[in-house]
Amino acid sequence: MAIPNLPALCSLEEFLKHDYDFIVVGGGTAGLTVAARLTENPNIKVGVLEAGAANIGDPMIMTPALYPKIIGDPKYDWIHHSMPQKSLSKKMPFQQPRGKGLGGSSAINYQMYVRGHATDYDDWEKLGNRGWSFKDLLPYFKKHEHFDDPASYKNKPNIPLETKYDAGFHGRNGPIHTSFSTWRLPQEREWIAAASTLGEKMGSPMNAWCGDHLGTYHSLSTIDRSGGEADGTRSYSVTGYLLPNAQRANLRVLTESLVERLVISNEGAVSGVEFEHGGKSHKVLVKKEVVLSAGVFKSPQILELSGIGNPEILKAAGVKTIVNNPRIGENFHDHPATGFGYEFIDGEKSLDAMQDPSYVQSAMAEYGSTRNGPLSSGGAAMGFVSYADLASSSDISSLQDLVLSPDHGGHSQAVKELLAKGIASKDEASIQIVLLPASLNIEEGYEQPKLLAPPPQMVGKNGFFMAACIARPLSVGTVHITSSDPKEDPEIDPAYLSHPADIEIFAKGLQIVDKMVSTSPFKEKIKRRYYPDGLLDLSDKNAVETYLRDNVATEYHPLGSCGMGKEGVGAVDDRLKVYGCKGVRVVDASVIPLHVSGNIVATVYALAEKGADMIKEDWGL
């Protein structure tokens, strides 16, 4: 893709000579969305500070299937690490990938475009967050989306699309293109057919983006298939929100600028930010607000470095407390994933064929000439299953008791009651199943390059990995600074499997995976299970728990560390303003109060669109 003239991307000198109404910290998924919407008003001046590089037009980002090569690369990824996970057998720190550079994690993600279940968002409102129900958010899902209808694709798919959809529930004019991949794992047709026989809600839903996504289908992806110059490339916040608006005289973006802390008075009034660029510290002031869109790890870190947080944590890190807000850095949770790996019968192909240099050369040639083929692929066949559809009434009752028990921490009692109710509903998703089109090394789930590489037993072979993921985890962790140095990562604790209810939900996930691969016509495509290669009795609770605590990975969906909620429960209010402060609000995944079933990029775009409107409303813009 050609790189146009981009006057918004400026030098330090150019950035500092302007006055700003708003400073947006973080030029990622949410930050560029907010900046684009605020600068629609030519009288409003916005500056964006991004710690990473611009990386505009980089083929590693723009080529959809190359995402495994950029996760773990410090050019594109912060490569955060969690603290050792004490509830897992290996007690290892986990890599926590987050995008570094313009576009943030929308530049390095798997591109799966999934809306959560309507209940997920309705529960946000039930927790006291006015205006955050699914009905309230649906216009913002549509506003950011540019749905490319398969009927108009330039390239024909390698297999017919088995997924139903209703274009009326999608946006057609938004900045972010969504599409169905034209290269899909050939065996997904048999998988969907097999899954459809396992229950009333296991086939393709009528429209998985309408607020009810139970069933199996092929995910949409944030890939442009509009037929133009960008056809077959990643659509992300840079291509959607920055490049079309880079000529605006009221928008300035400075990359490679690490925000160190907020400029804040002793009364909690925020008037600007301090940042490091080129080895020197600088200060920029704002007339109206600082918008933190630095992400689930950096937004709470910046707040705490600025003296906003739990006084005990701040004191231990050598930071003076200015605003006592003990909910900063709490409520952090992530989707954990596990599953089984399988080898296809001879003659069946998957993306494991990319191990063969001649296949890679062929795929590169096809992508270079047509923007089609394996390298154009994003997303995967996937589905959602309710726990209640897989469990007996006694199982459901026991799990509800476990969720509500005061013996286990995690969520607030109000959240636990919502989750316990959902567990008993056959209309709510508890488990996400993802048919990944290559073999994975789940034993190495804590280190991303090793996880995404073919395991030794699958070198030269073709297979797949079927993942089971907890849609609404009970385990809750934290993100907190331990140092006053902005360049030192905060201590990240996702607390994977710290709540025993997650084990029970995962166990049902493994059982449905096993049923799917044992059902025709999918089972005829499978030679063997390569991992685990020995016997695993899924009726033996102890054996299953041992397997789970040995074999967990992140699904890359961390959120909640500045969760919205009522004062004393949330770090920010339902207008996303930080409690105890003036002149700062948070607009990114960290404000999400309770996890959604599915990949989160669609939700983050919708949240950012709504957040931008809130800012406009509050300032009368």
Coordinates of C-alpha atoms in Angstrom, one line a residue:
M1 CA 0.0 0.0 0.0
A2 CA 1.4 3.4 -0.9
I3 CA 2.2 5.7 1.9
P4 CA 0.5 9.1 1.4
N5 CA 1.7 12.4 2.6
L6 CA 0.9 12.5 6.3
P7 CA 1.1 16.0 7.8
A8 CA -0.5 14.8 11.0
L9 CA 2.6 12.8 11.8
C10 CA 5.0 15.4 12.9
S11 CA 8.3 16.2 14.6
L12 CA 8.8 17.0 18.2
E13 CA 9.3 20.6 17.4
E14 CA 6.1 20.7 15.4
F15 CA 4.1 18.9 18.1
L16 CA 5.3 21.2 20.9
K17 CA 4.5 24.5 19.1
H18 CA 0.8 23.8 19.1
D19 CA -1.9 24.3 21.8
Y20 CA -4.2 21.4 22.3
D21 CA -7.7 21.0 23.6
F22 CA -7.2 17.3 24.1
I23 CA -4.1 15.1 24.4
V24 CA -4.8 11.4 23.6
V25 CA -2.2 9.1 25.2
G26 CA -1.8 6.1 23.0
G27 CA -2.2 5.9 19.2
G28 CA -3.8 2.4 19.3
T29 CA -7.1 0.9 18.6
A30 CA -9.1 3.2 20.9
G31 CA -6.8 6.3 20.8
L32 CA -6.9 6.8 17.0
T33 CA -10.7 6.3 17.1
V34 CA -11.1 9.0 19.7
A35 CA -8.7 11.4 17.9
A36 CA -10.4 11.0 14.6
R37 CA -13.8 11.7 16.0
L38 CA -12.8 14.7 18.1
T39 CA -11.0 16.3 15.1
E40 CA -14.2 16.1 13.0
N41 CA -14.7 19.6 14.6
P42 CA -12.1 21.8 12.9
N43 CA -12.0 24.1 15.9
I44 CA -10.8 21.3 18.3
K45 CA -7.1 20.6 18.4
V46 CA -6.0 17.1 19.3
G47 CA -2.5 15.8 20.0
V48 CA -1.7 12.0 20.1
L49 CA 1.3 10.6 21.8
E50 CA 2.4 7.1 20.9
A51 CA 5.3 5.3 22.5
G52 CA 6.0 3.0 19.5
A53 CA 6.9 3.7 15.9
A54 CA 4.5 4.6 13.0
N55 CA 5.0 1.3 11.1
I56 CA 2.7 2.6 8.3
G57 CA 2.5 0.4 5.3
D58 CA 4.6 -2.3 6.9
P59 CA 3.9 -5.6 5.1
M60 CA 4.4 -7.6 8.3
I61 CA 1.3 -5.7 9.6
M62 CA -0.7 -5.4 6.4
T63 CA -0.4 -9.1 5.4
P64 CA -3.1 -10.8 7.5
A65 CA -1.5 -14.2 8.0
L66 CA 1.8 -12.9 9.2
Y67 CA 0.6 -12.0 12.7
P68 CA 2.4 -15.0 14.3
K69 CA 5.7 -13.5 13.1
I70 CA 5.2 -10.1 14.7
I71 CA 3.9 -11.3 18.1
G72 CA 7.0 -11.4 20.2
D73 CA 9.0 -9.0 18.0
P74 CA 10.0 -5.9 20.0
K75 CA 9.5 -3.7 16.9
Y76 CA 5.7 -4.4 17.1
D77 CA 5.1 -5.9 20.5
W78 CA 5.7 -4.6 24.1
I79 CA 6.3 -8.2 25.1
H80 CA 5.0 -7.7 28.6
H81 CA 5.4 -10.5 31.1
S82 CA 3.1 -11.5 33.9
M83 CA 4.4 -12.5 37.3
P84 CA 4.7 -16.3 37.8
Q85 CA 1.3 -17.8 37.7
K86 CA 0.9 -19.6 41.1
S87 CA -2.3 -21.4 40.2
L88 CA -0.6 -23.2 37.3
S89 CA 1.7 -26.2 37.5
K90 CA 4.8 -24.6 35.8
K91 CA 4.6 -21.4 37.9
M92 CA 6.0 -19.5 34.9
P93 CA 5.5 -15.9 33.9
F94 CA 3.4 -15.5 30.8
Q95 CA 4.1 -13.3 27.9
Q96 CA 1.3 -10.7 27.5
P97 CA 1.5 -9.4 23.9
R98 CA 0.3 -5.9 23.3
G99 CA 0.8 -3.8 20.1
K100 CA 3.6 -1.2 20.2
G101 CA 3.2 1.4 17.5
L102 CA 0.4 3.2 15.8
G103 CA -2.6 0.9 15.7
G104 CA -1.7 -0.7 19.0
S105 CA -3.0 -4.3 19.2
S106 CA -5.2 -3.8 16.2
A107 CA -1.9 -3.9 14.3
I108 CA -0.8 -7.4 15.6
N109 CA -4.0 -9.2 16.5
Y110 CA -5.6 -12.3 14.8
Q111 CA -8.2 -10.0 13.2
M112 CA -11.2 -12.0 14.4
Y113 CA -14.2 -9.7 14.5
V114 CA -16.6 -10.9 17.1
R115 CA -19.4 -9.1 18.9
G116 CA -20.2 -10.4 22.4
H117 CA -23.6 -11.8 23.4
A118 CA -26.2 -9.1 24.2
T119 CA -26.3 -10.2 27.8
D120 CA -22.6 -9.4 28.2
Y121 CA -23.2 -5.7 27.6
D122 CA -26.6 -5.7 29.4
D123 CA -24.8 -6.9 32.5
W124 CA -22.5 -3.8 32.3
E125 CA -25.6 -1.7 32.7
K126 CA -27.0 -3.9 35.5
L127 CA -23.8 -3.1 37.4
G128 CA -24.8 0.6 37.4
N129 CA -23.2 1.7 34.1
R130 CA -25.9 3.7 32.4
G131 CA -26.1 3.7 28.7
W132 CA -23.8 0.6 28.2
S133 CA -26.4 -2.0 27.3
F134 CA -26.2 -3.9 24.0
K135 CA -29.0 -1.8 22.6
D136 CA -27.0 1.3 23.5
L137 CA -23.8 0.0 21.9
L138 CA -25.3 -1.4 18.7
P139 CA -25.2 1.9 16.9
Y140 CA -21.5 2.2 17.7
F141 CA -20.8 -1.3 16.5
K142 CA -22.4 -0.3 13.2
K143 CA -20.7 3.1 13.2
H144 CA -17.2 1.8 13.1
E145 CA -17.8 -1.1 10.7
H146 CA -17.6 -1.3 6.9
F147 CA -19.0 -4.7 6.1
D148 CA -17.7 -6.1 2.8
D149 CA -20.5 -8.4 1.6
P150 CA -19.1 -11.7 0.2
A151 CA -21.3 -11.3 -2.9
S152 CA -19.0 -8.6 -4.1
Y153 CA -15.6 -10.1 -3.4
K154 CA -13.0 -9.8 -6.1
N155 CA -11.5 -13.2 -5.2
K156 CA -13.6 -16.4 -4.9
P157 CA -13.2 -18.5 -1.7
N158 CA -11.5 -21.8 -1.7
I159 CA -14.6 -23.4 -0.1
P160 CA -18.2 -22.3 0.1
L161 CA -19.2 -20.1 3.1
E162 CA -21.2 -22.1 5.6
T163 CA -22.0 -19.0 7.7
K164 CA -25.3 -17.1 7.8
Y165 CA -25.4 -13.4 8.2
D166 CA -27.8 -10.4 8.1
A167 CA -26.2 -7.4 6.5
G168 CA -28.7 -5.2 8.3
F169 CA -26.9 -5.7 11.6
H170 CA -23.7 -4.5 10.2
G171 CA -22.3 -1.1 9.4
R172 CA -21.6 -0.4 5.7
N173 CA -19.8 3.0 5.8
G174 CA -17.6 2.8 8.8
P175 CA -13.8 3.0 8.9
I176 CA -13.0 -0.6 9.8
H177 CA -13.5 -3.2 7.0
T178 CA -14.9 -6.6 8.0
S179 CA -15.0 -9.6 5.8
F180 CA -15.0 -13.4 5.6
S181 CA -11.7 -14.9 4.7
T182 CA -11.5 -16.2 1.1
W183 CA -9.0 -18.8 2.2
R184 CA -10.4 -21.0 5.0
L185 CA -9.3 -24.2 6.5
P186 CA -10.9 -26.7 4.0
Q187 CA -12.0 -29.0 6.8
E188 CA -14.1 -26.4 8.6
R189 CA -17.1 -27.4 6.5
E190 CA -17.0 -30.9 8.0
W191 CA -16.4 -29.5 11.5
I192 CA -19.5 -27.3 11.3
A193 CA -21.5 -30.2 9.9
A194 CA -20.4 -32.4 12.8
A195 CA -21.0 -29.8 15.4
S196 CA -24.5 -29.2 14.1
T197 CA -25.5 -32.7 15.1
L198 CA -24.5 -32.2 18.7
G199 CA -27.3 -29.9 19.8
E200 CA -30.1 -27.5 18.8
K201 CA -27.8 -24.5 19.2
M202 CA -24.6 -26.0 17.8
G203 CA -25.1 -25.2 14.1
S204 CA -24.6 -21.9 12.3
P205 CA -26.6 -19.1 14.1
M206 CA -28.8 -17.0 12.0
N207 CA -26.6 -14.0 12.5
A208 CA -23.7 -14.2 15.1
W209 CA -23.3 -10.4 15.2
C210 CA -26.9 -9.6 16.4
G211 CA -26.3 -10.3 20.1
D212 CA -26.8 -14.1 19.9
H213 CA -23.8 -15.9 18.7
L214 CA -24.4 -19.5 20.1
G215 CA -23.4 -22.1 17.5
T216 CA -20.5 -22.7 15.1
Y217 CA -19.5 -20.5 12.1
H218 CA -16.7 -18.7 10.4
S219 CA -15.6 -15.5 12.0
L220 CA -15.5 -12.2 10.3
S221 CA -12.1 -10.6 10.1
T222 CA -10.9 -7.0 10.1
I223 CA -9.6 -7.5 6.5
D224 CA -10.4 -5.2 3.6
R225 CA -12.2 -7.0 0.7
S226 CA -13.7 -4.0 -0.9
G227 CA -12.0 -4.7 -4.2
G228 CA -9.8 -1.6 -4.1
E229 CA -6.0 -1.1 -3.6
A230 CA -6.2 -2.3 0.0
D231 CA -8.0 -5.5 -0.9
G232 CA -6.7 -8.5 1.1
T233 CA -4.9 -6.4 3.7
R234 CA -5.4 -5.7 7.4
S235 CA -7.9 -3.0 8.2
Y236 CA -7.0 -1.5 11.6
S237 CA -7.2 1.8 13.4
V238 CA -4.4 3.3 11.3
T239 CA -6.0 2.6 7.9
G240 CA -9.5 3.3 9.2
Y241 CA -9.1 6.3 11.5
L242 CA -5.7 7.9 10.9
L243 CA -4.8 7.8 7.2
P244 CA -8.1 9.2 5.9
N245 CA -7.8 12.1 8.4
A246 CA -4.1 12.8 8.3
Q247 CA -4.6 16.0 6.3
R248 CA -6.5 17.7 9.2
A249 CA -4.7 20.8 10.4
N250 CA -6.1 20.2 13.9
L251 CA -4.6 16.8 14.4
R252 CA -0.9 16.1 15.4
V253 CA 0.6 12.7 16.1
L254 CA 4.0 12.2 17.7
T255 CA 5.4 8.7 17.7
E256 CA 8.2 7.2 19.9
S257 CA 7.0 9.3 22.8
L258 CA 6.6 7.5 26.1
V259 CA 4.2 9.3 28.5
E260 CA 5.7 9.2 31.9
R261 CA 3.0 10.8 34.1
L262 CA 0.1 13.3 34.1
V263 CA 0.6 16.9 35.1
I264 CA -1.7 17.0 38.1
S265 CA -2.4 19.4 41.0
N266 CA -2.6 18.5 44.6
E267 CA -6.4 18.8 44.2
G268 CA -6.4 16.1 41.4
A269 CA -6.9 18.5 38.5
V270 CA -5.1 17.2 35.4
S271 CA -3.7 19.8 33.0
G272 CA -1.3 17.9 30.7
V273 CA 1.3 15.2 30.4
E274 CA 5.0 14.7 30.8
F275 CA 6.6 12.5 28.1
E276 CA 10.0 11.3 27.0
H277 CA 11.1 11.6 23.4
G278 CA 14.7 11.2 22.1
G279 CA 16.0 10.7 25.6
K280 CA 14.7 14.0 26.9
S281 CA 11.6 14.8 29.0
H282 CA 9.0 17.2 27.7
K283 CA 5.7 18.7 28.9
V284 CA 2.5 19.5 27.0
L285 CA -0.6 21.1 28.5
V286 CA -4.2 20.8 27.5
K287 CA -7.1 23.2 27.6
K288 CA -9.8 20.6 28.2
E289 CA -8.8 16.9 28.9
V290 CA -6.3 14.2 28.8
V291 CA -7.7 11.0 27.3
L292 CA -5.8 7.9 28.4
S293 CA -6.0 5.2 25.7
A294 CA -2.7 3.5 26.6
G295 CA -4.3 0.1 27.0
V296 CA -5.0 -2.3 29.8
F297 CA -1.4 -2.3 31.2
K298 CA -0.2 1.2 30.5
S299 CA -3.3 3.2 31.4
P300 CA -3.3 2.1 35.1
Q301 CA 0.5 2.4 35.1
I302 CA 0.3 6.0 34.0
L303 CA -2.4 6.8 36.6
E304 CA -0.4 5.2 39.4
L305 CA 2.9 6.9 38.3
S306 CA 0.9 10.2 38.6
G307 CA -0.1 9.5 42.2
I308 CA -3.6 8.2 41.4
G309 CA -4.3 4.8 43.0
N310 CA -4.1 2.8 46.2
P311 CA -1.9 4.7 48.7
E312 CA -0.2 1.5 49.9
I313 CA 0.8 0.4 46.4
L314 CA 1.9 3.9 45.5
K315 CA 4.0 4.3 48.7
A316 CA 5.7 0.9 48.1
A317 CA 6.6 2.1 44.6
G318 CA 8.0 5.5 45.8
V319 CA 5.1 7.6 44.4
K320 CA 3.3 10.3 46.4
T321 CA -0.4 9.8 46.6
I322 CA -2.5 12.6 45.2
V323 CA -5.8 10.9 44.6
N324 CA -6.9 7.9 46.6
N325 CA -8.5 5.6 44.1
P326 CA -7.9 2.0 45.2
R327 CA -9.7 0.5 42.2
I328 CA -7.0 1.5 39.7
G329 CA -5.2 -1.6 38.6
E330 CA -7.8 -4.0 40.0
N331 CA -10.5 -6.1 38.2
F332 CA -8.0 -7.2 35.5
H333 CA -9.1 -10.4 33.7
D334 CA -8.3 -12.2 30.5
H335 CA -9.6 -15.1 28.5
P336 CA -7.6 -18.2 29.2
A337 CA -7.4 -20.9 26.5
T338 CA -6.6 -24.6 26.4
G339 CA -7.5 -27.5 24.0
F340 CA -6.2 -30.5 22.1
G341 CA -4.1 -30.9 19.0
Y342 CA -4.8 -33.2 16.1
E343 CA -3.1 -34.5 12.9
F344 CA -5.1 -34.7 9.7
I345 CA -5.1 -37.9 7.6
D346 CA -2.7 -38.0 4.7
G347 CA -3.7 -35.8 1.8
E348 CA -5.4 -33.1 4.0
K349 CA -3.7 -29.7 4.2
S350 CA -3.7 -27.0 6.8
L351 CA -1.6 -23.9 7.4
D352 CA 1.0 -26.3 8.7
A353 CA 1.9 -26.6 5.0
M354 CA 3.7 -23.2 5.5
Q355 CA 6.5 -25.3 7.0
D356 CA 7.4 -26.3 3.4
P357 CA 9.5 -23.5 1.7
S358 CA 8.0 -24.3 -1.7
Y359 CA 4.5 -23.9 -0.3
V360 CA 5.5 -20.6 1.2
Q361 CA 6.9 -19.4 -2.1
S362 CA 3.7 -20.4 -3.8
A363 CA 1.6 -18.6 -1.2
M364 CA 3.7 -15.4 -1.4
A365 CA 3.4 -15.4 -5.2
E366 CA -0.4 -15.9 -5.0
Y367 CA -0.7 -13.1 -2.4
G368 CA 1.5 -10.8 -4.4
S369 CA -0.5 -11.1 -7.6
T370 CA -4.1 -11.5 -6.3
R371 CA -4.1 -10.6 -2.6
N372 CA -5.6 -14.0 -2.1
G373 CA -4.6 -17.4 -0.8
P374 CA -3.3 -18.6 2.6
L375 CA -1.5 -15.3 3.4
S376 CA -4.8 -13.3 3.0
S377 CA -6.4 -15.4 5.7
G378 CA -7.5 -14.1 9.1
G379 CA -9.9 -15.3 11.7
A380 CA -11.0 -18.9 12.0
A381 CA -14.0 -21.1 12.3
M382 CA -15.3 -20.8 15.8
G383 CA -18.3 -21.1 18.0
F384 CA -19.9 -20.5 21.4
V385 CA -21.5 -23.0 23.7
S386 CA -23.5 -22.6 26.9
Y387 CA -22.4 -24.5 30.0
A388 CA -26.1 -25.4 30.6
D389 CA -26.2 -27.2 27.3
L390 CA -23.3 -29.4 28.3
A391 CA -24.1 -30.0 32.0
S392 CA -26.6 -31.8 34.2
S393 CA -28.9 -29.9 36.5
S394 CA -26.8 -31.0 39.5
D395 CA -23.6 -29.8 37.7
I396 CA -25.2 -26.4 37.1
S397 CA -26.3 -26.1 40.7
S398 CA -22.9 -27.1 42.1
L399 CA -21.1 -24.7 39.8
Q400 CA -23.4 -21.9 40.8
D401 CA -22.7 -22.6 44.5
L402 CA -19.0 -22.5 43.7
V403 CA -19.3 -19.2 41.9
L404 CA -21.3 -17.6 44.7
S405 CA -19.1 -19.1 47.5
P406 CA -17.5 -16.4 49.8
D407 CA -14.5 -18.8 50.1
H408 CA -13.1 -17.7 46.7
G409 CA -12.2 -14.1 45.7
G410 CA -12.3 -12.6 42.3
H411 CA -15.3 -10.6 41.2
S412 CA -17.7 -8.6 43.4
Q413 CA -20.8 -10.4 44.7
A414 CA -22.9 -8.4 42.3
V415 CA -20.9 -9.7 39.4
K416 CA -20.8 -13.3 40.7
E417 CA -24.6 -13.2 40.9
L418 CA -24.8 -12.2 37.2
L419 CA -22.4 -14.9 36.2
A420 CA -24.1 -17.6 38.3
K421 CA -27.4 -16.7 36.6
G422 CA -25.7 -17.0 33.2
I423 CA -24.3 -20.4 33.9
A424 CA -27.8 -21.8 34.2
S425 CA -29.0 -20.2 30.9
K426 CA -28.9 -22.1 27.6
D427 CA -29.0 -18.8 25.9
E428 CA -25.7 -17.5 27.2
A429 CA -22.2 -18.4 26.1
S430 CA -19.8 -19.9 28.7
I431 CA -17.2 -21.4 26.3
Q432 CA -15.7 -20.3 23.0
I433 CA -14.4 -23.0 20.7
V434 CA -11.9 -22.0 18.0
L435 CA -10.8 -24.2 15.2
L436 CA -7.2 -23.0 14.6
P437 CA -5.9 -23.9 11.1
A438 CA -2.5 -25.1 12.3
S439 CA -0.9 -27.1 15.0
L440 CA 0.1 -25.3 18.2
N441 CA 2.4 -26.2 21.1
I442 CA 0.1 -25.7 24.1
E443 CA 2.7 -27.0 26.5
E444 CA 4.6 -23.8 25.8
G445 CA 1.6 -21.6 26.2
Y446 CA 3.4 -19.1 28.4
E447 CA 5.8 -18.1 25.6
Q448 CA 4.1 -16.9 22.4
P449 CA 6.7 -17.7 19.7
K450 CA 6.9 -21.3 21.1
L451 CA 3.2 -21.6 21.4
L452 CA 2.6 -20.5 17.8
A453 CA 5.4 -22.7 16.4
P454 CA 4.6 -26.3 15.3
P455 CA 5.4 -28.8 18.1
P456 CA 8.2 -31.3 17.4
Q457 CA 5.8 -34.1 16.8
M458 CA 4.1 -32.2 14.0
V459 CA 7.1 -31.1 12.0
G460 CA 6.4 -31.9 8.3
K461 CA 2.8 -32.8 9.0
N462 CA -0.6 -31.1 8.7
G463 CA -2.9 -30.7 11.6
F464 CA -5.0 -28.2 13.7
F465 CA -5.6 -27.2 17.2
M466 CA -9.0 -26.9 18.7
A467 CA -9.1 -24.4 21.5
A468 CA -11.6 -24.1 24.3
C469 CA -11.7 -20.7 26.0
I470 CA -13.6 -19.4 29.0
A471 CA -15.8 -16.7 27.8
R472 CA -16.5 -15.0 31.1
P473 CA -13.7 -16.0 33.6
L474 CA -14.2 -16.0 37.3
S475 CA -10.5 -15.6 38.0
V476 CA -9.5 -11.9 38.5
G477 CA -6.0 -10.4 38.7
T478 CA -4.3 -7.0 39.0
V479 CA -1.9 -4.6 37.2
H480 CA 0.2 -2.4 39.5
I481 CA 3.4 -0.5 39.5
T482 CA 6.3 -1.6 41.7
S483 CA 8.6 1.2 40.7
S484 CA 8.4 5.0 39.9
D485 CA 10.3 4.4 36.7
P486 CA 8.0 4.7 33.7
K487 CA 10.2 2.4 31.6
E488 CA 9.7 -0.5 34.1
D489 CA 6.7 -2.7 33.4
P490 CA 4.0 -2.8 36.0
E491 CA 3.5 -6.1 37.8
I492 CA 0.9 -8.0 35.8
D493 CA -1.1 -10.8 37.4
P494 CA -3.9 -12.3 35.3
A495 CA -4.3 -14.9 38.1
Y496 CA -5.1 -17.7 35.5
L497 CA -7.3 -20.5 37.0
S498 CA -7.1 -19.0 40.5
H499 CA -10.9 -19.5 40.8
P500 CA -11.9 -23.2 40.8
A501 CA -15.1 -22.5 38.8
D502 CA -12.9 -21.8 35.7
I503 CA -11.6 -25.4 36.0
E504 CA -15.2 -26.7 36.0
I505 CA -16.1 -24.7 32.9
F506 CA -12.9 -25.7 31.1
A507 CA -13.6 -29.3 31.8
K508 CA -16.9 -29.1 29.8
G509 CA -15.0 -27.3 27.1
L510 CA -12.6 -30.2 26.6
Q511 CA -15.5 -32.6 26.6
I512 CA -17.3 -30.8 23.7
V513 CA -14.0 -30.6 21.8
D514 CA -13.6 -34.4 22.2
K515 CA -17.2 -34.9 21.0
M516 CA -16.7 -32.7 17.9
V517 CA -13.6 -34.5 16.7
S518 CA -15.3 -37.9 17.3
T519 CA -18.4 -37.0 15.2
S520 CA -18.9 -37.5 11.4
P521 CA -18.1 -36.1 9.0
F522 CA -15.3 -34.4 10.8
K523 CA -13.8 -37.5 12.5
E524 CA -13.0 -39.1 9.1
K525 CA -10.5 -36.2 8.4
I526 CA -8.4 -36.9 11.6
K527 CA -5.6 -39.4 11.9
R528 CA -4.8 -39.0 15.6
R529 CA -4.6 -36.6 18.5
Y530 CA -1.0 -35.4 18.7
Y531 CA -1.5 -33.7 22.0
P532 CA -2.0 -35.0 24.5
D533 CA -0.8 -38.2 22.8
G534 CA -1.6 -40.5 25.7
L535 CA -4.8 -41.4 27.4
L536 CA -6.7 -38.6 29.2
D537 CA -9.9 -39.7 30.9
L538 CA -12.2 -36.7 30.7
S539 CA -14.4 -38.2 33.4
D540 CA -11.6 -38.1 35.9
K541 CA -11.8 -34.7 37.5
N542 CA -8.3 -34.9 39.0
A543 CA -6.7 -35.9 35.7
V544 CA -8.5 -33.1 33.8
E545 CA -7.5 -30.5 36.4
T546 CA -3.9 -31.6 36.2
Y547 CA -4.0 -31.3 32.4
L548 CA -5.6 -27.8 32.6
R549 CA -3.1 -26.5 35.1
D550 CA -0.3 -27.8 32.8
N551 CA -1.7 -26.5 29.5
V552 CA -3.0 -22.9 29.4
A553 CA -2.4 -20.0 27.1
T554 CA -3.8 -16.5 26.9
E555 CA -6.4 -15.7 24.2
Y556 CA -4.9 -12.1 24.1
H557 CA -8.0 -10.4 25.5
P558 CA -6.9 -8.6 28.7
L559 CA -9.2 -5.9 30.1
G560 CA -10.8 -4.3 33.1
S561 CA -7.8 -2.8 35.0
C562 CA -9.6 0.6 35.1
G563 CA -13.0 -0.8 35.2
M564 CA -16.1 1.4 35.1
G565 CA -18.6 1.2 37.9
K566 CA -20.2 2.9 40.8
E567 CA -17.8 4.9 43.1
G568 CA -16.0 2.4 45.3
V569 CA -16.5 -0.4 42.8
G570 CA -15.1 1.1 39.6
A571 CA -11.9 3.1 38.9
V572 CA -13.9 5.3 36.4
D573 CA -17.6 6.3 36.3
D574 CA -19.9 5.5 33.4
R575 CA -18.7 8.6 31.6
L576 CA -15.2 7.1 31.8
K577 CA -14.0 9.9 34.1
V578 CA -11.4 8.8 36.7
Y579 CA -12.9 9.0 40.2
G580 CA -11.3 11.7 42.3
C581 CA -9.8 13.6 39.3
K582 CA -10.7 16.4 36.9
G583 CA -9.5 16.6 33.4
V584 CA -8.8 13.0 32.7
R585 CA -10.8 10.0 31.5
V586 CA -9.9 6.5 30.2
V587 CA -11.1 5.2 26.8
D588 CA -9.7 1.8 26.1
A589 CA -10.2 -1.9 27.0
S590 CA -9.2 -1.2 30.6
V591 CA -12.6 0.4 31.4
I592 CA -14.6 -2.7 30.5
P593 CA -16.1 -3.9 33.8
L594 CA -16.9 -7.5 32.9
H595 CA -15.6 -9.7 30.2
V596 CA -17.4 -10.3 26.9
S597 CA -17.8 -13.7 25.2
G598 CA -15.5 -13.4 22.2
N599 CA -12.5 -11.5 20.8
I600 CA -12.6 -7.9 21.9
V601 CA -11.5 -5.7 19.1
A602 CA -15.1 -5.0 17.9
T603 CA -16.0 -4.1 21.5
V604 CA -13.1 -1.8 21.9
Y605 CA -13.9 0.1 18.6
A606 CA -17.5 0.5 19.8
L607 CA -16.4 1.6 23.2
A608 CA -14.1 4.2 21.7
E609 CA -16.8 5.5 19.4
K610 CA -19.1 5.9 22.3
G611 CA -16.4 7.4 24.5
A612 CA -15.7 10.0 21.8
D613 CA -19.4 11.0 21.7
M614 CA -19.4 11.3 25.5
I615 CA -16.5 13.7 25.4
K616 CA -18.2 15.8 22.8
E617 CA -21.4 15.8 24.8
D618 CA -19.7 16.7 28.1
W619 CA -17.9 19.6 26.4
G620 CA -20.8 20.7 24.2
L621 CA -18.8 20.1 21.0

